PDB file of C-alpha atoms in Angstrom:
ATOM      1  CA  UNK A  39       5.711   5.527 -22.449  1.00  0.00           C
ATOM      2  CA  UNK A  40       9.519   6.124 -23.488  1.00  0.00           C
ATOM      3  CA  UNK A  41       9.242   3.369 -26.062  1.00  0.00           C
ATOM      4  CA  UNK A  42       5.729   3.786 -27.328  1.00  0.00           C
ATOM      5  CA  UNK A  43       5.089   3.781 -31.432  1.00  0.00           C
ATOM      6  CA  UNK A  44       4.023   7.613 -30.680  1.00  0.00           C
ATOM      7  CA  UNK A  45       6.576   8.543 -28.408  1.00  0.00           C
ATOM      8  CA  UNK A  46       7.596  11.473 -30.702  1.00  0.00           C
ATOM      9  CA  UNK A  47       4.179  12.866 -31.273  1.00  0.00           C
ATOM     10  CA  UNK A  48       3.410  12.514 -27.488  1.00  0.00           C
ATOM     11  CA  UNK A  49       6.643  14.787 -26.745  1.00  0.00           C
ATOM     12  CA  UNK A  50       5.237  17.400 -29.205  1.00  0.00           C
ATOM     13  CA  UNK A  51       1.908  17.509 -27.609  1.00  0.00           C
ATOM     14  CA  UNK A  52       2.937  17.876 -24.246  1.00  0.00           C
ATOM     15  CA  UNK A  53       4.442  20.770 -25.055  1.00  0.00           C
ATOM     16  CA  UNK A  54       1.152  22.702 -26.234  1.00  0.00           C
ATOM     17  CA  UNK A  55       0.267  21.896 -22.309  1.00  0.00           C
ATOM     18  CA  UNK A  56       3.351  23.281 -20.142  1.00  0.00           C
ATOM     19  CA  UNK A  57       0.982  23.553 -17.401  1.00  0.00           C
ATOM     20  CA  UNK A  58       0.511  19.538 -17.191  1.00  0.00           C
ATOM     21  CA  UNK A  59       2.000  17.775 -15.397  1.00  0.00           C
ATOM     22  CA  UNK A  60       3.615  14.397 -17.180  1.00  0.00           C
ATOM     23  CA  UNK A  61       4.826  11.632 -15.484  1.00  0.00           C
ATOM     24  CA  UNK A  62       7.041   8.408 -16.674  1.00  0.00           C
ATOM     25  CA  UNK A  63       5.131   5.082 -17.682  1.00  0.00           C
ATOM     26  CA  UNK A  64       7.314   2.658 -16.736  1.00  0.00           C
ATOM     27  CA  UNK A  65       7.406  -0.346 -19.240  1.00  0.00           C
ATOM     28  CA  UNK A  66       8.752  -4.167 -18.228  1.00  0.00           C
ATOM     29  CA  UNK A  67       5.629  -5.963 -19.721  1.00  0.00           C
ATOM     30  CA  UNK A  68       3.870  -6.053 -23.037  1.00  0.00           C
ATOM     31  CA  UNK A  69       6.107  -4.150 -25.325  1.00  0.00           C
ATOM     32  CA  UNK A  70       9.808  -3.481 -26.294  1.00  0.00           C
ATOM     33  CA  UNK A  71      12.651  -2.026 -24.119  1.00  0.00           C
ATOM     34  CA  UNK A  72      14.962   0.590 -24.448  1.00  0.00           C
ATOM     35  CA  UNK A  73      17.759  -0.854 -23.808  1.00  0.00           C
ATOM     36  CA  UNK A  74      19.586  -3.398 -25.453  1.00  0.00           C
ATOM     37  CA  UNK A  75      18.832  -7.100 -24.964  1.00  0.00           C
ATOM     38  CA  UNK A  76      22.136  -8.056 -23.129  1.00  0.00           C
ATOM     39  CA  UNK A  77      21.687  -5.369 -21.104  1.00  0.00           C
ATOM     40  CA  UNK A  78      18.548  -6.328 -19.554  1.00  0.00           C
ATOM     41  CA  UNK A  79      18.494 -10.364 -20.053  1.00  0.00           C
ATOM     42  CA  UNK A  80      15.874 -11.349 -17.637  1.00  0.00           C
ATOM     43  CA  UNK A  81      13.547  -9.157 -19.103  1.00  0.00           C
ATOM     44  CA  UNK A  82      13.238  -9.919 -22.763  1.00  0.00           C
ATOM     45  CA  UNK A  83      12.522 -13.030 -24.938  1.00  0.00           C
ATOM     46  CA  UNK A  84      15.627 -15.275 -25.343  1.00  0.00           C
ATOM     47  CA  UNK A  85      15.252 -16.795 -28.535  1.00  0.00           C
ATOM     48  CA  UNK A  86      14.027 -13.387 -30.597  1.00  0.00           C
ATOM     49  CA  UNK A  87      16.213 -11.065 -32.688  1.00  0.00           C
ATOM     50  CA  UNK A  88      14.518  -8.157 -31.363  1.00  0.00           C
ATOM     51  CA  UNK A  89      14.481  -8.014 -28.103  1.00  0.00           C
ATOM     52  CA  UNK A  90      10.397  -7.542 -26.822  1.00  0.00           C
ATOM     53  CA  UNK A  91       9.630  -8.229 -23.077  1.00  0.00           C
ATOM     54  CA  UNK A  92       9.489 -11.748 -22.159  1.00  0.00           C
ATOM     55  CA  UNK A  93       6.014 -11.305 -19.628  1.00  0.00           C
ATOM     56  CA  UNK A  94       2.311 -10.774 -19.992  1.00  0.00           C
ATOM     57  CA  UNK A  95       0.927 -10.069 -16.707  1.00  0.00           C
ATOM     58  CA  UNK A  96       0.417 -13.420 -15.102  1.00  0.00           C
ATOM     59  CA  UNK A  97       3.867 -14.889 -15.693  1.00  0.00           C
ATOM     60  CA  UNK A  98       5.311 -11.002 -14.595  1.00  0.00           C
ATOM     61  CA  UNK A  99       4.007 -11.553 -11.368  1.00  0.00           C
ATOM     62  CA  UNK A 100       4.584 -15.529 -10.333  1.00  0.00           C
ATOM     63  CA  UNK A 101       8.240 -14.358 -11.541  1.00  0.00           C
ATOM     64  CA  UNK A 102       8.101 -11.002  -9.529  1.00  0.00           C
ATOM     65  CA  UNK A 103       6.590 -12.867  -6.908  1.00  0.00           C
ATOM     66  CA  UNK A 104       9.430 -15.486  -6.695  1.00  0.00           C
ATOM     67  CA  UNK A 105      12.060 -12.843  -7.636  1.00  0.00           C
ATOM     68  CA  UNK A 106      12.779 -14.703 -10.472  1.00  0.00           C
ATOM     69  CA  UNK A 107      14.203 -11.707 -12.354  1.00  0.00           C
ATOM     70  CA  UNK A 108      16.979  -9.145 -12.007  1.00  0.00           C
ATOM     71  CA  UNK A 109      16.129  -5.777  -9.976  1.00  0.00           C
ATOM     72  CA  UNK A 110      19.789  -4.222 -11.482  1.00  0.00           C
ATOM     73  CA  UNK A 111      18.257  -5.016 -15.492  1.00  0.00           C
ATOM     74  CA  UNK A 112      14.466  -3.323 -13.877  1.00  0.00           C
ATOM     75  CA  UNK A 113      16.353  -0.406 -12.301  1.00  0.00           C
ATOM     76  CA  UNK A 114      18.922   0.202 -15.404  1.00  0.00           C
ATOM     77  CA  UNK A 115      15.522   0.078 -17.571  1.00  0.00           C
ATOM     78  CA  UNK A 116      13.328   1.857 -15.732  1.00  0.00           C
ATOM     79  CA  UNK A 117      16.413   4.752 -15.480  1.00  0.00           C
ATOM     80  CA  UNK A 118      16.568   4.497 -19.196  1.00  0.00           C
ATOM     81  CA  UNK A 119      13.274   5.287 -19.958  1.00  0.00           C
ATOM     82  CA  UNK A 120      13.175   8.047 -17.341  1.00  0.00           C
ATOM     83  CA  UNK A 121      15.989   9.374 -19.097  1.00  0.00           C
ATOM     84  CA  UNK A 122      14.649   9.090 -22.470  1.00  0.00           C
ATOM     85  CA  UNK A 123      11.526  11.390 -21.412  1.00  0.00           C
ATOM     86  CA  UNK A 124      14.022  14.067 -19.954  1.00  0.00           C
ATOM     87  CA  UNK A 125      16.080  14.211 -22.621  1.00  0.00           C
ATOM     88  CA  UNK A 126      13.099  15.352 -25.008  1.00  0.00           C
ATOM     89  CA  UNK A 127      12.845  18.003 -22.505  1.00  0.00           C
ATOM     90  CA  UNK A 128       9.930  16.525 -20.522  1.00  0.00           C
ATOM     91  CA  UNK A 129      10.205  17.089 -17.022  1.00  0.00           C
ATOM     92  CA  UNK A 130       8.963  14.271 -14.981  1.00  0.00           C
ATOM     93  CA  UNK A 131       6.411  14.607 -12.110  1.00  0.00           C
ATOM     94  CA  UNK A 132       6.565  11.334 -11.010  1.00  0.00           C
ATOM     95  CA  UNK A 133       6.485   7.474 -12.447  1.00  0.00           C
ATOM     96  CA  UNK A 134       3.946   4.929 -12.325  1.00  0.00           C
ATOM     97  CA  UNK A 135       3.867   1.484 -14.131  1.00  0.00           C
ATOM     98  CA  UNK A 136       2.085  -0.031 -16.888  1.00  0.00           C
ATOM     99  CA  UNK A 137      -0.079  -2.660 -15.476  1.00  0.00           C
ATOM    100  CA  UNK A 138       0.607  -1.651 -12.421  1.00  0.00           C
ATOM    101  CA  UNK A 139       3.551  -3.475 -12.146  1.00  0.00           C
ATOM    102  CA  UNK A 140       5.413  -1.909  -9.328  1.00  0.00           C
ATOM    103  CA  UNK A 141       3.089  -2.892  -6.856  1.00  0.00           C
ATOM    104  CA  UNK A 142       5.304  -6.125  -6.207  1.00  0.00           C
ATOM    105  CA  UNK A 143       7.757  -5.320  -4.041  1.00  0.00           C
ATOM    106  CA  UNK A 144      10.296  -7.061  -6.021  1.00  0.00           C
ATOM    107  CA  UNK A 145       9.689  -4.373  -8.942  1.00  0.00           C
ATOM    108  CA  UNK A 146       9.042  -1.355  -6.627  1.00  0.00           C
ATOM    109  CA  UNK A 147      12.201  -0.822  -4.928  1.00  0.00           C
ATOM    110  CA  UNK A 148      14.776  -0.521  -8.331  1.00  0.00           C
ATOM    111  CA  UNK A 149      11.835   1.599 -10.000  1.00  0.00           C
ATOM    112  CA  UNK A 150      12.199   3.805  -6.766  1.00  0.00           C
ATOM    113  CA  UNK A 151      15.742   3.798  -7.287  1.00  0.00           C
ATOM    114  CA  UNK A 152      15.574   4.454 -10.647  1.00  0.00           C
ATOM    115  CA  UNK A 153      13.582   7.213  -9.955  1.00  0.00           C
ATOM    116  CA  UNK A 154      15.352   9.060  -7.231  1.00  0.00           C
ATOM    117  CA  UNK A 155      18.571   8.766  -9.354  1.00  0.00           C
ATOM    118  CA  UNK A 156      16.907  10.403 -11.890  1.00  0.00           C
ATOM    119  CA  UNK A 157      15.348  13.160  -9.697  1.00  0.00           C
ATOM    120  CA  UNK A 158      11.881  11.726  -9.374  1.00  0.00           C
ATOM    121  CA  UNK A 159      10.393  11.766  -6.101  1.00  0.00           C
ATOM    122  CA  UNK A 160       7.200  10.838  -6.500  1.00  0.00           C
ATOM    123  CA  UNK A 161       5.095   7.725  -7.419  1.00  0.00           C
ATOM    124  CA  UNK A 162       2.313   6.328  -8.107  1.00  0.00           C
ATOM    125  CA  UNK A 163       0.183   4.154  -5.364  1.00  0.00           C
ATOM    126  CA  UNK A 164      -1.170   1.619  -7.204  1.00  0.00           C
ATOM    127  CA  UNK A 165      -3.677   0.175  -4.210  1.00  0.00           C
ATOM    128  CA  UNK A 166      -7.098   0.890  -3.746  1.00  0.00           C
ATOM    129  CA  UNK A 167      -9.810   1.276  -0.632  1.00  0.00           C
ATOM    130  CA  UNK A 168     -10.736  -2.125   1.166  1.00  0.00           C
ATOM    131  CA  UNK A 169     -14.515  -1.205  -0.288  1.00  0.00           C
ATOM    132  CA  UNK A 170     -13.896   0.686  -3.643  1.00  0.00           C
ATOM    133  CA  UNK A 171     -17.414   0.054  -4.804  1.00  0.00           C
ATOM    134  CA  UNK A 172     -20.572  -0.687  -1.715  1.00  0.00           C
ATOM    135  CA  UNK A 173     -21.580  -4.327  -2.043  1.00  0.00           C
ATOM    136  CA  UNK A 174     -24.906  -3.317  -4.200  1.00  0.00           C
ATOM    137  CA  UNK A 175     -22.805  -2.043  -7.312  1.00  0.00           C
ATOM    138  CA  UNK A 176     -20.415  -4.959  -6.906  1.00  0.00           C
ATOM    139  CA  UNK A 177     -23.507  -7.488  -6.972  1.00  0.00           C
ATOM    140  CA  UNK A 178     -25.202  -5.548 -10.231  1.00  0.00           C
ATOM    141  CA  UNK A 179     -22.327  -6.401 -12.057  1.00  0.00           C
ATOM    142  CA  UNK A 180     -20.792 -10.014 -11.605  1.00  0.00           C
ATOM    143  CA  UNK A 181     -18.039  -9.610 -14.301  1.00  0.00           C
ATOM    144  CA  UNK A 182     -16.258  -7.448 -11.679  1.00  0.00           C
ATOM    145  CA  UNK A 183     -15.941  -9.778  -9.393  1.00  0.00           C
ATOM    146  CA  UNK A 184     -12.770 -11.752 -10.061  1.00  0.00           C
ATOM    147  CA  UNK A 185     -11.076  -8.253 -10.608  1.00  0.00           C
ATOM    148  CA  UNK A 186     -12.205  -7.271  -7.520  1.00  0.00           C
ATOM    149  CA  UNK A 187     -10.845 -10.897  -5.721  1.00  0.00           C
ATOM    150  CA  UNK A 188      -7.469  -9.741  -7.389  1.00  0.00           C
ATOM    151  CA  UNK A 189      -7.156  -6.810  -6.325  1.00  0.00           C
ATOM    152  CA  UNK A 190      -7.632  -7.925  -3.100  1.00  0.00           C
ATOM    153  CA  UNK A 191      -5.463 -10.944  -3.052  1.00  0.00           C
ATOM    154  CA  UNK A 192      -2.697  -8.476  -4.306  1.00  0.00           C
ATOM    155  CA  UNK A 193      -3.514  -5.694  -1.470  1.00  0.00           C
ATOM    156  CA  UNK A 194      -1.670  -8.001   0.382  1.00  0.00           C
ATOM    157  CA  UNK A 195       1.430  -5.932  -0.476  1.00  0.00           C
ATOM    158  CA  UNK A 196       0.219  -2.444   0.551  1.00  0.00           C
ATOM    159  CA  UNK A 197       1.890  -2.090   3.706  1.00  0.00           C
ATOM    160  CA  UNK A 198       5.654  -3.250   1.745  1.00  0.00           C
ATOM    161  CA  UNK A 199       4.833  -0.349  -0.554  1.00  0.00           C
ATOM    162  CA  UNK A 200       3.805   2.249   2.050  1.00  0.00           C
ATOM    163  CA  UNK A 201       7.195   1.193   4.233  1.00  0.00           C
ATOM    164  CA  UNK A 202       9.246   1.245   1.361  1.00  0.00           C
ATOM    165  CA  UNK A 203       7.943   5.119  -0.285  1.00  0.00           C
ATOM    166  CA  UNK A 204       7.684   6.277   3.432  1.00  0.00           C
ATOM    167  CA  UNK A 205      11.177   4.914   3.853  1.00  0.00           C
ATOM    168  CA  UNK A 206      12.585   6.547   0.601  1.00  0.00           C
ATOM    169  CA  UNK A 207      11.692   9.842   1.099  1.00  0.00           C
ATOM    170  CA  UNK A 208       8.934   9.390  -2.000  1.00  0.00           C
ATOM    171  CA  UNK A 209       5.006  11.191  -2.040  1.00  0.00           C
ATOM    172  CA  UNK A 210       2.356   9.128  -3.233  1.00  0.00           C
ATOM    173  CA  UNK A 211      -1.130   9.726  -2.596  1.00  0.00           C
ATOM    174  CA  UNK A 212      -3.313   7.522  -0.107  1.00  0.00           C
ATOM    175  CA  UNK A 213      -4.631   5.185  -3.584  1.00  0.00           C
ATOM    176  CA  UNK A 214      -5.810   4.621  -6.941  1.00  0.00           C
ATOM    177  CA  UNK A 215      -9.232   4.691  -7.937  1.00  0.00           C
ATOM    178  CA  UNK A 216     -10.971   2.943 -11.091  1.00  0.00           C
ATOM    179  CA  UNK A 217      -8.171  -0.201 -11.805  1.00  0.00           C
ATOM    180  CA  UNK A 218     -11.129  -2.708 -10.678  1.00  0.00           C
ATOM    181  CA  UNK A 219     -13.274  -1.426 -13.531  1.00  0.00           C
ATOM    182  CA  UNK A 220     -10.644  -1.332 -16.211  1.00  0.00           C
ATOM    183  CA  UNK A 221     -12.874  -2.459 -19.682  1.00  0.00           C
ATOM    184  CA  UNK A 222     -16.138  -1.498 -17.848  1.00  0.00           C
ATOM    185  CA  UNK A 223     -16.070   1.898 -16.740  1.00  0.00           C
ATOM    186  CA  UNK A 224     -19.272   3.878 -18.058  1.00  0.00           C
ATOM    187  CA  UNK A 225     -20.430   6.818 -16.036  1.00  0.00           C
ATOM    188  CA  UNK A 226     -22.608   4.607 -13.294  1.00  0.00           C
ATOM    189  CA  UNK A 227     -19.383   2.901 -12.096  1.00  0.00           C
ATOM    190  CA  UNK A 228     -17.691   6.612 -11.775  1.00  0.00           C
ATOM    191  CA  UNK A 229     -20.568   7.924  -9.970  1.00  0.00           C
ATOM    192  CA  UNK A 230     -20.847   5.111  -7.878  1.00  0.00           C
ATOM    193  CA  UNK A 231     -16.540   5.297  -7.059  1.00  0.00           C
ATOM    194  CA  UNK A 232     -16.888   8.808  -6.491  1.00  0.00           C
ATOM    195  CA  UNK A 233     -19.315   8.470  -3.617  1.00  0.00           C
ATOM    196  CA  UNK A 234     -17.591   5.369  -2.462  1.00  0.00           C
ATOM    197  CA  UNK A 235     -14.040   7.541  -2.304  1.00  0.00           C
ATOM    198  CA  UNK A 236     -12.797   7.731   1.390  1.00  0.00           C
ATOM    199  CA  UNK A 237     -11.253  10.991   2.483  1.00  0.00           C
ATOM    200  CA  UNK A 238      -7.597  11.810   1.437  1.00  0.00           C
ATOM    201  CA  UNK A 239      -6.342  12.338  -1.945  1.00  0.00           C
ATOM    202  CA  UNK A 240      -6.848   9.926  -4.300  1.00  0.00           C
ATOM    203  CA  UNK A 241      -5.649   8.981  -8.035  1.00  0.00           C
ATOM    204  CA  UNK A 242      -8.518   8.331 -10.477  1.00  0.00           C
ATOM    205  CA  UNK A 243      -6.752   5.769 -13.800  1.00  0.00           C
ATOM    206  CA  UNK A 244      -8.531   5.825 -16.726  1.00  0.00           C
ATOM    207  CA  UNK A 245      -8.222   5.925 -20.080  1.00  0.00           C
ATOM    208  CA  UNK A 246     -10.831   8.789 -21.904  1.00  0.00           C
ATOM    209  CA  UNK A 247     -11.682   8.155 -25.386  1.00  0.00           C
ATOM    210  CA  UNK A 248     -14.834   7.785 -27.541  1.00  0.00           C
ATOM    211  CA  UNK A 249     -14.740   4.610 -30.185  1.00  0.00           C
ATOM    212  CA  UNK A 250     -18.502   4.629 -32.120  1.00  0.00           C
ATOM    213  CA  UNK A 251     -19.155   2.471 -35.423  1.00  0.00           C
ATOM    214  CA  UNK A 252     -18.793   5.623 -37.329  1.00  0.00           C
ATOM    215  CA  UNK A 253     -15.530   7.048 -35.897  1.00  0.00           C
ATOM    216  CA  UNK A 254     -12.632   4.736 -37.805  1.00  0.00           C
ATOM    217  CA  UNK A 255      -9.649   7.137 -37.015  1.00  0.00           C
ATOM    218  CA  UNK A 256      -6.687   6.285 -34.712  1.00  0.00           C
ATOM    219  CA  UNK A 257      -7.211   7.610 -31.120  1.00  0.00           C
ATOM    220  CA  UNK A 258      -4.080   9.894 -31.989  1.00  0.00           C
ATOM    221  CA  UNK A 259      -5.680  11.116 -34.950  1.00  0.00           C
ATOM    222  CA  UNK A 260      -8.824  12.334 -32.402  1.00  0.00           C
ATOM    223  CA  UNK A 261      -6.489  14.439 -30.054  1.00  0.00           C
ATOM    224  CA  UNK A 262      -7.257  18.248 -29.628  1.00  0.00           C
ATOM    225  CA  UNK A 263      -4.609  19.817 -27.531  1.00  0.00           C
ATOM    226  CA  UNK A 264      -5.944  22.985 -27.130  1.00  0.00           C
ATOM    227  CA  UNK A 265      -9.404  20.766 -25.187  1.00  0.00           C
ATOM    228  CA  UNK A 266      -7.722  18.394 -23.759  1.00  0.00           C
ATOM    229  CA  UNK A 267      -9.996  16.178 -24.942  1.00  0.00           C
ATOM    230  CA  UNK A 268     -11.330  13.578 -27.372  1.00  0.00           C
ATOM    231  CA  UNK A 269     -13.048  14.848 -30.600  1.00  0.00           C
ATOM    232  CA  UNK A 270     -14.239  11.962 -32.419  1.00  0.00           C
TER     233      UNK A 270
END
């Protein structure tokens, strides 16, 4: 995330890992921009003397959905942040979006824009299997099905963002994996994606950490770079 609170620290540890591969988070929801504010006006709070995006998710889309918002302010913020990564001498693999906002068509194609001006050709597909879970998992665990109804509701736009990487030159693998089960993953639901997977290559999101009652440290605190991993 270009304009995350540990955006600095984040640069430094990527580069104890030059064999990873890093990619751009793409931010237009639930946080600050880059940019200034009258650069990017459809994007940010009005009324506020710093600028912070204007959307959570829900209002993000029925505007995205509508086109209620300006693809030249997403693509000029979207290049900024992409920018801001390689100019701390990270070398971007590819861009994806927090939320997973580029999977509305009216977001995708300035992000792909943004990217390929930047030298980014590749991106993530935010779009699962029809069946990312068999039937029996999904009806041992209720909470995960209004997730699951969204996800599918929202599939509706999988062909738009197949055409529109296909037509742009970008690679993107066949999915994503896991985004049903955000807040719920434990290691039944992996097991149970992983033999659910169809064949092709496929993205598995997730977000690894270990919070206990005893461990009171920042996540960032809990980072060892030489693992990879969590240590708390």
């Amino acid at each position: 995330m270009a304009n995350g609170p540990a955006f600095a620290e984040a640069v430094e540890l990527a580069k104890t890992v030059p064999q990873l591969s890093i990619g751009c988070h793409v931010v237009l929801i639930d946080g600050v921009p880059v940019l200034e504010k009258h650069k990017i006006q459809s994007l940010v709070n009005a009324n506020e003397n710093n600028a912070s995006f204007r959307d959570g998710l829900k209002s993000f889309a029925v505007r995205a959905i509508a086109g209620q918002m300006s693809q030249e302010a997403i693509e000029t913020e979207a290049t900024a942040q992409i920018r801001k990564l390689q100019a701390a001498g990270i070398v971007v693999s590819h861009v994806d979006t927090h939320k997973h906002t580029h999977l509305f068509p009216h977001v995708l194609k300035p992000v792909l824009r943004a990217a390929a001006v930047c030298g980014v050709r590749a991106v993530r597909n935010p779009f699962g299997p029809r069946r990312p879970l068999r039937s029996s998992q999904l009806l041992a665990r209720p909470g995960l099905w209004t997730r699951y109804a969204e996800m599918r509701v929202l599939s509706r736009f999988a062909s738009k963002f197949r055409k529109a990487v296909d037509g742009q030159g970008f690679a993107t693998p066949d999915g994503t994996l896991g985004i049903e089960v955000t807040g719920t993953l434990d290691e039944t639901l992996f097991l149970a994606i992983a033999e659910a997977m169809p064949d092709g290559t496929w993205e598995f999101v997730c977000h690894p950490a270990i919070t206990t009652g005893s461990c009171r440290r920042q996540r960032r605190d809990c980072i060892d770079p030489a693992k990879s991993s969590y240590r708390c």
